[in-house]
mmCIF file of C-alpha atoms and ligand atoms in Angstrom:
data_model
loop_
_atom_site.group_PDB
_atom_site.id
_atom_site.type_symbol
_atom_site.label_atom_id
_atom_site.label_comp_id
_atom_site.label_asym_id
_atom_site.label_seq_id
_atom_site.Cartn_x
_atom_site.Cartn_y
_atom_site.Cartn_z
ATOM 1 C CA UNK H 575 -11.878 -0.916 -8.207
ATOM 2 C CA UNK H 576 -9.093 1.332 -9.366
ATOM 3 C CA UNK H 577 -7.966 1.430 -13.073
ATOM 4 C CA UNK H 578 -4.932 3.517 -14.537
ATOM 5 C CA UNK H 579 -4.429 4.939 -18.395
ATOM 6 C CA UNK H 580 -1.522 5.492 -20.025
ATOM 7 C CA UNK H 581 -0.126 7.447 -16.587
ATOM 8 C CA UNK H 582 2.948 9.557 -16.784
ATOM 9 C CA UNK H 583 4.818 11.304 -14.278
ATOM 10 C CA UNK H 584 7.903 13.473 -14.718
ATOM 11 C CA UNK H 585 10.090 14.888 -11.472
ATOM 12 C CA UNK H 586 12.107 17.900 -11.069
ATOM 13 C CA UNK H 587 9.846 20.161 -13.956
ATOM 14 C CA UNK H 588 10.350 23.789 -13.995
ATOM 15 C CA UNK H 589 13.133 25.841 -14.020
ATOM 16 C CA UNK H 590 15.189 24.753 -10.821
ATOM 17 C CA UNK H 591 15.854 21.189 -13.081
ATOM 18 C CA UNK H 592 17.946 20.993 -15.842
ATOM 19 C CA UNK H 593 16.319 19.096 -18.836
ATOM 20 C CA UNK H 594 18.915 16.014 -18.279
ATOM 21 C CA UNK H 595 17.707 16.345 -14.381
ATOM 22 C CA UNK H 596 14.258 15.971 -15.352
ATOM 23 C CA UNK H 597 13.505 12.352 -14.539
ATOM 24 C CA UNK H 598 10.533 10.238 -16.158
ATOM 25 C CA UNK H 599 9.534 8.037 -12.876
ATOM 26 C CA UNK H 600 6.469 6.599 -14.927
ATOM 27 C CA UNK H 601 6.259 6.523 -18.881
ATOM 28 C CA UNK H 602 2.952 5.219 -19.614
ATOM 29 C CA UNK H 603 1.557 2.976 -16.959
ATOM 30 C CA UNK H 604 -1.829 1.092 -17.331
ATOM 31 C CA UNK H 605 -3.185 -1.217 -14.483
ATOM 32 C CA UNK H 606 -6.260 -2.199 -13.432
ATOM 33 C CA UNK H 607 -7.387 -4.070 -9.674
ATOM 34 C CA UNK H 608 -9.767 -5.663 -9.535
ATOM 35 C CA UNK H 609 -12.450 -6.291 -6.621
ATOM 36 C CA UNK H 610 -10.846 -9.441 -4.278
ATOM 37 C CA UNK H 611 -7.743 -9.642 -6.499
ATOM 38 C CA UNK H 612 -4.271 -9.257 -4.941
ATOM 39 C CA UNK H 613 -1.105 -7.360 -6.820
ATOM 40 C CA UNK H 614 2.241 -7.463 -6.685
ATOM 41 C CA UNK H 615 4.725 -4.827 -7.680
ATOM 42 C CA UNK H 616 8.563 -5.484 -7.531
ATOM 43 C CA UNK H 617 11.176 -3.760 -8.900
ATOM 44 C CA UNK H 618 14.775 -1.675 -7.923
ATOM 45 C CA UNK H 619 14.748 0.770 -5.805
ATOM 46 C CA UNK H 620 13.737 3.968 -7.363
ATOM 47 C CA UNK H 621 12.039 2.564 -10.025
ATOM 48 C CA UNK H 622 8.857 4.187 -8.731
ATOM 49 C CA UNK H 623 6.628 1.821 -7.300
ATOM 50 C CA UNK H 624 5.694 3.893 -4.170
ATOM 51 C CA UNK H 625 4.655 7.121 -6.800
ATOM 52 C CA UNK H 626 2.407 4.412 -8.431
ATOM 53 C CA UNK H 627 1.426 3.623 -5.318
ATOM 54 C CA UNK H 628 0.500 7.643 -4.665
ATOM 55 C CA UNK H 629 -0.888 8.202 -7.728
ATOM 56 C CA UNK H 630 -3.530 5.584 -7.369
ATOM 57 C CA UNK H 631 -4.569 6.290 -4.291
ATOM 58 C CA UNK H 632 -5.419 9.636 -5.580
ATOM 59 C CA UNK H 633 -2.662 11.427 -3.209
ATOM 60 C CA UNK H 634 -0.526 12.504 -6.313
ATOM 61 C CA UNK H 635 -1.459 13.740 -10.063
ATOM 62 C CA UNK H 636 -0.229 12.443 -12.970
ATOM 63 C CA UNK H 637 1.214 14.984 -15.438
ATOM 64 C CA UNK H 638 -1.115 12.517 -18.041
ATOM 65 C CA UNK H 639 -3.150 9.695 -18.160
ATOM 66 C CA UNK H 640 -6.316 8.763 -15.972
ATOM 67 C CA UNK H 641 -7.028 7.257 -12.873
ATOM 68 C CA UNK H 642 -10.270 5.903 -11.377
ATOM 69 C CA UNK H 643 -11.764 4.633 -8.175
ATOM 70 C CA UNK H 644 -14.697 2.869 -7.877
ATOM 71 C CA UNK H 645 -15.420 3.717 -11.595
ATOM 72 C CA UNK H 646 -14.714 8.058 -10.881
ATOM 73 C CA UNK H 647 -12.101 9.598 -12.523
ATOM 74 C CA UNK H 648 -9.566 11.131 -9.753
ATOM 75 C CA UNK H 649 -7.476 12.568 -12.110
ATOM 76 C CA UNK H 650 -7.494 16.055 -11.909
ATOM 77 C CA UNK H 651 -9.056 15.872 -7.866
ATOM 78 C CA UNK H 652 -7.161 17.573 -5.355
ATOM 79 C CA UNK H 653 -8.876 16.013 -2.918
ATOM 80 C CA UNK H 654 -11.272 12.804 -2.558
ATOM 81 C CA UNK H 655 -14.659 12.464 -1.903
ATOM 82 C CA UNK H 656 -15.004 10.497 1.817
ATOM 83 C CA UNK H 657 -16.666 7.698 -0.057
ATOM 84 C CA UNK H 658 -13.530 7.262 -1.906
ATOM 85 C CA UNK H 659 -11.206 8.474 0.934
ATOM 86 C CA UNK H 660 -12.523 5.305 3.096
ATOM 87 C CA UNK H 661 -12.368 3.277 -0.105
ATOM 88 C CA UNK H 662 -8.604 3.111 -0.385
ATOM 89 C CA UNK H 663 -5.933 3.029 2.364
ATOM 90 C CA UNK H 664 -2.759 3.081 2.587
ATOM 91 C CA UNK H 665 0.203 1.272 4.988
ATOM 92 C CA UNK H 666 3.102 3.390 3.704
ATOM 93 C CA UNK H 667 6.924 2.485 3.727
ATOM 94 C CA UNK H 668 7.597 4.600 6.440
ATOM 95 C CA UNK H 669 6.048 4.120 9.787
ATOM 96 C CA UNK H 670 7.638 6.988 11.669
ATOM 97 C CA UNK H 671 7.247 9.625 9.084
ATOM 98 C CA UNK H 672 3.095 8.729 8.231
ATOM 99 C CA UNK H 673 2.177 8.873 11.993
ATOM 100 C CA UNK H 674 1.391 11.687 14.473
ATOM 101 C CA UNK H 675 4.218 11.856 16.904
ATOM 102 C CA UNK H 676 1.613 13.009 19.767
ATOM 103 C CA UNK H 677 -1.059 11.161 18.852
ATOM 104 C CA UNK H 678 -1.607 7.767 20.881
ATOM 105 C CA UNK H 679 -1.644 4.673 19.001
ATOM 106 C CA UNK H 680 -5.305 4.731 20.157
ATOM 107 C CA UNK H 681 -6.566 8.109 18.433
ATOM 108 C CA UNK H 682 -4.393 7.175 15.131
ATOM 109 C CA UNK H 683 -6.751 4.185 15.203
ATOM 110 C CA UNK H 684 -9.610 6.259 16.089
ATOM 111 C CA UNK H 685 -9.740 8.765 13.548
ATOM 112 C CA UNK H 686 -11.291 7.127 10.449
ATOM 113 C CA UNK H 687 -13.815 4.957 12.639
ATOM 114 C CA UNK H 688 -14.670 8.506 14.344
ATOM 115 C CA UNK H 689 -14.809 10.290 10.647
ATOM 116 C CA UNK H 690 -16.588 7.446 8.532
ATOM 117 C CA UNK H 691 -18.232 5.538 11.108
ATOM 118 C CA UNK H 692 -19.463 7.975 13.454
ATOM 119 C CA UNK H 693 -18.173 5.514 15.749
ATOM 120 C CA UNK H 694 -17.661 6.919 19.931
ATOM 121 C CA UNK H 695 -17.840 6.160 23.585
ATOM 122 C CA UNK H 696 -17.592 2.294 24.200
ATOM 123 C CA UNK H 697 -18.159 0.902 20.805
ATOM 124 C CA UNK H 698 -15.260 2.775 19.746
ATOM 125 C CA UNK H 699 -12.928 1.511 22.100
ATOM 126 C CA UNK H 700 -14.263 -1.540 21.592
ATOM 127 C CA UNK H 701 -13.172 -1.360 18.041
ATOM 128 C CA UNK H 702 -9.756 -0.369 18.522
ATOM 129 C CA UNK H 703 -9.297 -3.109 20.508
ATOM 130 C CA UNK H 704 -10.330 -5.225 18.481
ATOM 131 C CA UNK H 705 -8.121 -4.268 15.515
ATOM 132 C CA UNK H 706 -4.991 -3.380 17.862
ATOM 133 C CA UNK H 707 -5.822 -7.350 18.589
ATOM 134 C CA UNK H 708 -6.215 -7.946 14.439
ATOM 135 C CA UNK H 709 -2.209 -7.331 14.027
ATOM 136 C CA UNK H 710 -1.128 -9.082 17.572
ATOM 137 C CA UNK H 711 -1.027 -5.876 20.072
ATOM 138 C CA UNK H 712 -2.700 -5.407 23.400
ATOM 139 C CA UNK H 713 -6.030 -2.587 24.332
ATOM 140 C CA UNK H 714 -3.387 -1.223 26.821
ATOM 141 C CA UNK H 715 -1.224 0.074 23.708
ATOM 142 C CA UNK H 716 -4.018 2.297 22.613
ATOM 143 C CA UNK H 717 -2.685 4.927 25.296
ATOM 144 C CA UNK H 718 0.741 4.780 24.291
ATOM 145 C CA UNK H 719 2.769 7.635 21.515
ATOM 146 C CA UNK H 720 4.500 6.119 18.504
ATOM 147 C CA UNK H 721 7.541 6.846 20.523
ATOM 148 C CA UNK H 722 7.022 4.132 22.244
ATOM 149 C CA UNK H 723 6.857 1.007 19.663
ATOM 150 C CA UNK H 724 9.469 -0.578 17.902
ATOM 151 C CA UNK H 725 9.535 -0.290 14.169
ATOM 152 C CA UNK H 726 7.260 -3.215 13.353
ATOM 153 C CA UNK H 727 4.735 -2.671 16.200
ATOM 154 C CA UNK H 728 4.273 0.953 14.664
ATOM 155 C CA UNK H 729 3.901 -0.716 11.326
ATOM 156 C CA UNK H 730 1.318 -2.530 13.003
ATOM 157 C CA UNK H 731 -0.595 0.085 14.020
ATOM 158 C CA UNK H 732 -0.656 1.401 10.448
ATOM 159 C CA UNK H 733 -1.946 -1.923 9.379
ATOM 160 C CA UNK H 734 -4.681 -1.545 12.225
ATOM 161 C CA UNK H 735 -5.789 2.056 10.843
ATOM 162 C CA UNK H 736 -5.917 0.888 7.270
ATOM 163 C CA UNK H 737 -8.005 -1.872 7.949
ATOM 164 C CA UNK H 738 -10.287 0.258 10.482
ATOM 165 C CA UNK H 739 -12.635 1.199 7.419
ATOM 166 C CA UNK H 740 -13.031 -1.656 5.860
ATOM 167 C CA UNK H 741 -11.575 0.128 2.672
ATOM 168 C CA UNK H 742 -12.426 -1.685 -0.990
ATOM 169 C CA UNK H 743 -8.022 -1.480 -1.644
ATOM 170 C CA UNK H 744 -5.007 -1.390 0.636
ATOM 171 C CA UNK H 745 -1.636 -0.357 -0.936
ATOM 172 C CA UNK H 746 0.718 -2.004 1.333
ATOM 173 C CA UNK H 747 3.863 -0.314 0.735
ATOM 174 C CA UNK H 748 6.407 -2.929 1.995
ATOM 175 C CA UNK H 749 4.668 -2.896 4.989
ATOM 176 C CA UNK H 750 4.323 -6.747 5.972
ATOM 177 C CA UNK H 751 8.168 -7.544 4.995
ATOM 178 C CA UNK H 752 9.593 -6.304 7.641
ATOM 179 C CA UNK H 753 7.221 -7.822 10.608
ATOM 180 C CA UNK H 754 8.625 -11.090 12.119
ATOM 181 C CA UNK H 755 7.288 -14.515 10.953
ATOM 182 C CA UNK H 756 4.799 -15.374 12.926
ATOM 183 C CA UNK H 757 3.216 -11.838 13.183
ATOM 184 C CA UNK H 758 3.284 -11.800 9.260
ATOM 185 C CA UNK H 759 1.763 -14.834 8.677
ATOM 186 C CA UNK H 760 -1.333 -13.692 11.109
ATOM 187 C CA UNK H 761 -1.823 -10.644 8.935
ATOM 188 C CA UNK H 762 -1.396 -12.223 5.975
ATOM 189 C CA UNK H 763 -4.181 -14.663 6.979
ATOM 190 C CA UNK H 764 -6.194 -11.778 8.346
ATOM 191 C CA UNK H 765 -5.689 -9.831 4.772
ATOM 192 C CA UNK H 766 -6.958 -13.473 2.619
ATOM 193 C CA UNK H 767 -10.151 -13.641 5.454
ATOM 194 C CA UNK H 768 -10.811 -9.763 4.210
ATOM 195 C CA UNK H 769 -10.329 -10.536 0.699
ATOM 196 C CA UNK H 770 -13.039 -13.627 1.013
ATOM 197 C CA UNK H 771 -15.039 -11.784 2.910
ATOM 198 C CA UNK H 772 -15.372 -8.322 1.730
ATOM 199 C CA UNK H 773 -13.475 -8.449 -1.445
ATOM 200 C CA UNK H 774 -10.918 -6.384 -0.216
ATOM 201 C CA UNK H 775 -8.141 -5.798 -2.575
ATOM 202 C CA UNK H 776 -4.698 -5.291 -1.946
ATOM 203 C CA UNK H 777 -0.934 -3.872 -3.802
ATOM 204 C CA UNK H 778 1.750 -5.207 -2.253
ATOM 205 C CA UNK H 779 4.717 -3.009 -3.371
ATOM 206 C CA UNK H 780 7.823 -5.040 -2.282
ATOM 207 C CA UNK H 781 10.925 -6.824 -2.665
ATOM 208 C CA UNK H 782 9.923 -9.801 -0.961
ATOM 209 C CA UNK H 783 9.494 -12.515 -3.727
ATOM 210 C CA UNK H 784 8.413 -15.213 -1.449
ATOM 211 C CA UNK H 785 5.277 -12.979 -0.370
ATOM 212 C CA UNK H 786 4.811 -12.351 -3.919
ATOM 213 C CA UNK H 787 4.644 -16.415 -4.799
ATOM 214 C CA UNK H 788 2.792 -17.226 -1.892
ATOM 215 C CA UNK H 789 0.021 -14.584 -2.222
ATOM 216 C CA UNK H 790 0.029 -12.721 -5.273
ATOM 217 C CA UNK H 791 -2.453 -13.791 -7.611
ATOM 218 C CA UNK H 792 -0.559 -11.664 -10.510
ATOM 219 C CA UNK H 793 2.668 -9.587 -9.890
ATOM 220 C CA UNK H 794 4.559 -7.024 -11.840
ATOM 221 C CA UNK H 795 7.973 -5.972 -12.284
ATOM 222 C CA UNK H 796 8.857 -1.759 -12.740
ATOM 223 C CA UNK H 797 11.219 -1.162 -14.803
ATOM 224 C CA UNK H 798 12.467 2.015 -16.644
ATOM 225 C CA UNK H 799 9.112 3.750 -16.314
ATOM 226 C CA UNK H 800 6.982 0.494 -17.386
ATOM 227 C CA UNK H 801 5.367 -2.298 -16.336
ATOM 228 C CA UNK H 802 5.837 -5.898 -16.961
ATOM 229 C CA UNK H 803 3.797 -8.336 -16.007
ATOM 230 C CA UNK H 804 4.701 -12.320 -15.035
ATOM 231 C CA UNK H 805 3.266 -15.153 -13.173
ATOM 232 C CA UNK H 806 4.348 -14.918 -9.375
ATOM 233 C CA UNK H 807 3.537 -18.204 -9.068
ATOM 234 C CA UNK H 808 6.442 -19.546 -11.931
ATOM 235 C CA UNK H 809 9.108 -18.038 -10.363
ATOM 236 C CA UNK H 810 12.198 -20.141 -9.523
ATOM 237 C CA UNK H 811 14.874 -18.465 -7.831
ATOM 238 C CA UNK H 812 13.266 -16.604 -5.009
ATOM 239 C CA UNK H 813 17.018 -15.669 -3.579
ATOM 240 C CA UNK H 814 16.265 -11.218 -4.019
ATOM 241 C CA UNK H 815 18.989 -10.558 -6.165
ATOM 242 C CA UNK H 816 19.159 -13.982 -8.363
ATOM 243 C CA UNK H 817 15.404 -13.454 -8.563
ATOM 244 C CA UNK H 818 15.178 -9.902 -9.576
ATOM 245 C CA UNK H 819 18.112 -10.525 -12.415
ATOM 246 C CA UNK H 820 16.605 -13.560 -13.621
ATOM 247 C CA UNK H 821 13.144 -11.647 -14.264
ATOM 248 C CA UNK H 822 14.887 -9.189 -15.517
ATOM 249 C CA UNK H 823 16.485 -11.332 -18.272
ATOM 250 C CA UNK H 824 12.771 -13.596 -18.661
ATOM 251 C CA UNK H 825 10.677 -10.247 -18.851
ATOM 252 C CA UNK H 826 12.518 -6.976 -19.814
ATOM 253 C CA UNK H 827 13.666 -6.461 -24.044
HETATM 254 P P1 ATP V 1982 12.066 2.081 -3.144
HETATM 255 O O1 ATP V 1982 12.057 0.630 -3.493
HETATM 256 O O2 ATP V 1982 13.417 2.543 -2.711
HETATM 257 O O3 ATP V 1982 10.994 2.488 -2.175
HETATM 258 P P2 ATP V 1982 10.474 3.178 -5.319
HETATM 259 O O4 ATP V 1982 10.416 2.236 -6.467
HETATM 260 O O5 ATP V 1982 9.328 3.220 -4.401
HETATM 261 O O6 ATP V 1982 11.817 2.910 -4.516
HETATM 262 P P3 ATP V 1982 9.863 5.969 -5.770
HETATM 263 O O7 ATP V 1982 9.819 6.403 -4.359
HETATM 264 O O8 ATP V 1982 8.573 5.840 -6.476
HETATM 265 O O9 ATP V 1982 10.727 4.630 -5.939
HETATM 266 O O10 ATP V 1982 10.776 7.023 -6.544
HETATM 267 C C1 ATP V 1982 11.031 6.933 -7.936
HETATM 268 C C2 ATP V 1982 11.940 8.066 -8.357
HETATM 269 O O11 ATP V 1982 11.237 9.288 -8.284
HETATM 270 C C3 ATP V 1982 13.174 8.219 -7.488
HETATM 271 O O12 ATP V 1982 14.283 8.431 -8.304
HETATM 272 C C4 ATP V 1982 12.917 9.448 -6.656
HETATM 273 O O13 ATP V 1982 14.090 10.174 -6.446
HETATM 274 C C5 ATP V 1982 11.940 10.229 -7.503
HETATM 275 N N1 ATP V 1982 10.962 10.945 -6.664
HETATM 276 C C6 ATP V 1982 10.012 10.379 -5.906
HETATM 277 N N2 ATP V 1982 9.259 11.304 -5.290
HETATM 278 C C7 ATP V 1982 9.749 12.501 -5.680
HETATM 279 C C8 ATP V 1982 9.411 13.863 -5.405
HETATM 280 N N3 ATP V 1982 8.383 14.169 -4.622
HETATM 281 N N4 ATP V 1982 10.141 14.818 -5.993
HETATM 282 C C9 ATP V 1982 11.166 14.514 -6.813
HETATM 283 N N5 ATP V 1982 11.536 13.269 -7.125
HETATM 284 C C10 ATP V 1982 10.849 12.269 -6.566
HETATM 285 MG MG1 MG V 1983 9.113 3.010 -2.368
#
């Protein structure tokens, strides 16, 4: 469903930067997700994993390379077409900053059932309670402001609007990590009934190893503007640090 080429991307061009500012985030990436298929991406902070994230969601260019969803090239789009816009969604890293302050909980959901379904009246609050249900929250919190949640429950919420258009691919960018167990482990099971079901596929970008083991089907590790792949499911040491060094040493030249 979305398949990258060769993808560069360089920060801090023009004249502002000097050339040792100039930073290559991405030197060549190629990836390719499939329909049903589950990804994950680990790797130090900063090593770019949420601008790969961007990029193939279509929200960012590359400076070269090619990206395409649902078999259309993206890369030169500034913006999507709705069939593509529903097609991928995104939980971002941060909760706060990708939500409307003085929008309820409720309209955030509402919005892409209202723009790609048509959806209003009953059946749409119908379907927000639903999915507000989905990741563990109550109808009532459809009339409260993000203000109002604690980290994860907003989190939550973001989970609930991705999901509200059935999308093909959710980018989860460390988005589940931070929920408590038990409300993890219900949308974690809700994500694998999607996947069955609809073929849904999903990035997780994270540092979570044990997510990675449990549900990754194949994982990679970002590194100095590259990719390298390795089986989530042979990893040893899932201890963060221990784990990240010792794939480090198995993986990287
Ligand atoms: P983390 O695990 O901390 O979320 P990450 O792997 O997601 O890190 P990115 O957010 O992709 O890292 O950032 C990669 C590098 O690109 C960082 O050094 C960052 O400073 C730089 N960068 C990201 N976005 C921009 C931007 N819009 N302008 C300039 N530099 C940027
Ligand atoms: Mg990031």
């Amino acid at each position: 469903v979305i398949k990258l080429d060769n993808v560069t991307k360089t920060y801090g061009r023009g004249g502002f930067f000097s050339k040792q500012e100039r930073m290559a985030v991405l030197k060549g990436v190629s990836l390719s997700l499939r329909a049903g298929e589950c990804l994950g991406l680990v790797g130090r902070s900063g090593s770019g994993k949420s601008t790969l994230g961007r990029i193939m969601l279509g929200l960012e260019a590359p400076d070269a390379g090619n990206v395409r969803i649902l078999g259309q090239d993206v890369t030169g789009c500034k913006t999507l077409s709705p069939k593509l816009r529903r097609a991928v969604q995104v939980v971002f890293q941060d909760a706060i900053g990708s939500t409307n302050p003085r929008m309820t909980a409720g309209e955030i959901i509402a919005e892409p059932l209202r723009n790609f379904d048509r959806l209003k009246g009953q059946k749409l609050k119908d379907r927000i309670a639903e999915l507000l249900e989905c990741v563990g929250l109550s109808p009532d919190d459809a009339n409260k402001l993000p203000g109002r949640f604690s980290g994860g429950q907003l989190q939550r919420i973001c989970i609930a609007r991705a999901l509200a258009p059935e999308p093909r691919v959710i980018v989860l960018d460390e988005a589940v990590s931070s929920l408590d167990m038990l409300i993890q482990a219900r949308i974690l099971d809700l994500l694998d009934s999607l996947r069955h079901k609809l073929g849904t596929a999903y990035l997780f970008v994270t540092h979570d190893l044990r997510l990675v083991r449990r549900f990754c089907d194949h994982a990679f590790i970002m590194s100095d503007g590259t990719l390298h792949a390795f089986d989530p499911k042979k990893m040893t040491s899932l201890n963060g640090v221990r784990a990240l060094e010792e794939l480090s040493q198995a993986i990287l030249p």
